[in-house]
Amino acid sequence: MDELRAKGLAKMNEVYGWEMPNIEGDPYFDLTVDHLFGTIWSKPGLSMREKRLMTLSAVTAVGSQDLAEIQVNAALLNGEFTEEELKDVAIFLTQYLGFPLGSGLNGTVSKVVAKRRKAAEKGLAEDRKANVNAAVKMNTGSELDDK
């Protein structure tokens, strides 16, 4: 594994709060890990909280609730935002993006919080595995094998 891939995977793991496996041979995954996380997310200047807030705003603006779910979970997992702060983000964005998109984020926050509470009762490993599978599916179009 080259230096950029190692840096990108480390940042991706930091951003999402889980251990993302290295997937070889998928050009889209390569672009995501090497460029997005190895270069863009690793660039100094903006805090992780600021980057997360911009990402949440962008995925909410385009109506991508599946990506918002990953971001909300990671924001909670990494302690960047509380549930109440994320609800405030949804209220704020509603004023600029409209009710359907803002309420979508609000619903996503509620859904993620409920899933996290349920996962905490069963054990955090299930929650992290689901998030890794969601991220792999988002980046490659397929899920991890359970082997």
Coordinates of C-alpha atoms in Angstrom, one line a residue:
M1 CA 0.0 0.0 0.0
D2 CA 1.5 3.3 -1.0
E3 CA 1.8 6.4 1.2
L4 CA -1.3 8.2 -0.2
R5 CA -3.5 5.2 0.2
A6 CA -2.4 4.7 3.8
K7 CA -3.0 8.4 4.5
G8 CA -6.4 8.3 2.8
L9 CA -7.5 5.2 4.7
A10 CA -6.4 6.6 8.0
K11 CA -8.3 9.8 7.4
M12 CA -11.4 7.9 6.1
N13 CA -11.3 5.8 9.3
E14 CA -11.0 9.0 11.4
V15 CA -13.8 10.7 9.6
Y16 CA -16.2 7.8 9.9
G17 CA -15.0 6.4 13.2
W18 CA -14.5 2.8 11.9
E19 CA -12.0 0.6 10.3
M20 CA -12.6 0.7 6.5
P21 CA -10.9 -2.1 4.7
N22 CA -8.6 -1.4 1.7
I23 CA -10.4 -2.5 -1.5
E24 CA -8.0 -3.0 -4.3
G25 CA -8.9 -2.6 -8.0
D26 CA -12.0 -0.4 -7.8
P27 CA -11.3 2.9 -9.6
Y28 CA -14.0 4.8 -7.7
F29 CA -12.9 3.5 -4.3
D30 CA -9.3 4.5 -5.3
L31 CA -10.5 8.0 -6.1
T32 CA -12.5 8.3 -2.9
V33 CA -9.7 7.1 -0.6
D34 CA -6.7 8.6 -2.4
H35 CA -8.1 11.9 -3.5
L36 CA -11.1 12.7 -1.3
F37 CA -9.7 11.5 2.0
G38 CA -5.9 11.4 1.3
T39 CA -5.9 14.9 -0.1
I40 CA -9.1 16.9 0.5
W41 CA -10.2 15.8 4.0
S42 CA -6.5 15.7 5.1
K43 CA -5.9 19.3 4.0
P44 CA -5.3 21.6 7.1
G45 CA -7.2 24.7 7.6
L46 CA -10.8 23.7 8.4
S47 CA -11.6 21.7 11.5
M48 CA -13.2 18.2 11.2
R49 CA -16.4 19.8 12.6
E50 CA -16.5 22.4 9.9
K51 CA -15.8 19.8 7.2
R52 CA -18.6 17.6 8.6
L53 CA -21.0 20.6 8.8
M54 CA -20.4 21.4 5.1
T55 CA -20.7 17.8 4.1
L56 CA -24.0 17.5 6.0
S57 CA -25.3 20.7 4.4
A58 CA -24.3 19.5 0.9
V59 CA -25.8 16.0 1.2
T60 CA -29.0 17.5 2.7
A61 CA -29.2 20.0 -0.1
V62 CA -29.2 17.3 -2.7
G63 CA -31.7 15.2 -0.8
S64 CA -29.3 12.3 -0.2
Q65 CA -30.6 10.8 3.1
D66 CA -28.4 7.7 2.8
L67 CA -25.3 9.9 2.8
A68 CA -26.7 12.1 5.5
E69 CA -27.3 9.0 7.6
I70 CA -23.6 8.1 7.4
Q71 CA -22.5 11.6 8.2
V72 CA -24.9 12.0 11.1
N73 CA -23.8 8.7 12.6
A74 CA -20.1 9.6 12.2
A75 CA -20.7 13.1 13.7
L76 CA -22.2 11.5 16.8
L77 CA -19.7 8.7 17.0
N78 CA -16.7 11.1 16.8
G79 CA -18.3 13.6 19.2
E80 CA -18.3 16.4 16.7
F81 CA -22.0 17.2 17.3
T82 CA -24.7 16.2 19.8
E83 CA -28.2 15.1 18.9
E84 CA -29.5 18.5 19.8
E85 CA -26.9 20.3 17.7
L86 CA -27.8 18.1 14.7
K87 CA -31.5 18.9 15.2
D88 CA -30.6 22.6 15.2
V89 CA -28.6 22.1 12.0
A90 CA -31.8 20.6 10.4
I91 CA -33.9 23.5 11.6
F92 CA -31.4 26.0 10.3
L93 CA -31.1 24.3 6.9
T94 CA -34.8 24.1 6.6
Q95 CA -34.9 27.8 6.3
Y96 CA -32.5 27.8 3.3
L97 CA -33.3 24.5 1.6
G98 CA -37.0 24.2 2.3
F99 CA -39.2 22.0 4.5
P100 CA -38.9 18.7 2.6
L101 CA -35.0 18.6 2.7
G102 CA -34.7 20.0 6.2
S103 CA -37.3 17.6 7.6
G104 CA -35.4 14.8 5.8
L105 CA -32.3 15.6 7.8
N106 CA -34.3 15.9 11.0
G107 CA -35.8 12.5 10.3
T108 CA -32.4 11.1 9.6
V109 CA -31.0 12.4 12.9
S110 CA -33.9 10.8 14.7
K111 CA -33.5 7.5 12.8
V112 CA -29.7 7.4 13.5
V113 CA -30.1 8.2 17.2
A114 CA -32.7 5.4 17.5
K115 CA -30.5 2.9 15.7
R116 CA -27.5 3.9 17.8
R117 CA -29.5 3.4 21.0
K118 CA -30.7 0.0 19.8
A119 CA -27.2 -1.0 18.7
A120 CA -25.8 0.1 22.1
E121 CA -28.2 -2.3 23.8
K122 CA -26.9 -5.1 21.6
G123 CA -23.3 -4.0 21.4
L124 CA -21.5 -1.3 19.3
A125 CA -19.9 -3.8 16.9
E126 CA -23.2 -4.3 15.0
D127 CA -23.5 -0.5 14.5
R128 CA -20.0 -0.2 13.1
K129 CA -20.3 -3.2 10.8
A130 CA -23.5 -1.7 9.3
N131 CA -21.8 1.6 8.7
V132 CA -18.7 0.0 7.1
N133 CA -21.1 -2.0 4.8
A134 CA -23.0 1.2 4.0
A135 CA -19.7 3.0 3.1
V136 CA -18.4 0.2 1.0
K137 CA -21.7 -0.1 -0.8
M138 CA -21.7 3.7 -1.4
N139 CA -18.2 3.6 -2.8
T140 CA -18.2 0.3 -4.8
G141 CA -21.8 -0.6 -5.3
S142 CA -21.5 -3.9 -3.5
E143 CA -21.3 -5.0 0.1
L144 CA -18.5 -6.7 2.0
D145 CA -18.5 -10.5 2.2
D146 CA -19.1 -11.7 5.8
K147 CA -16.1 -14.1 5.5

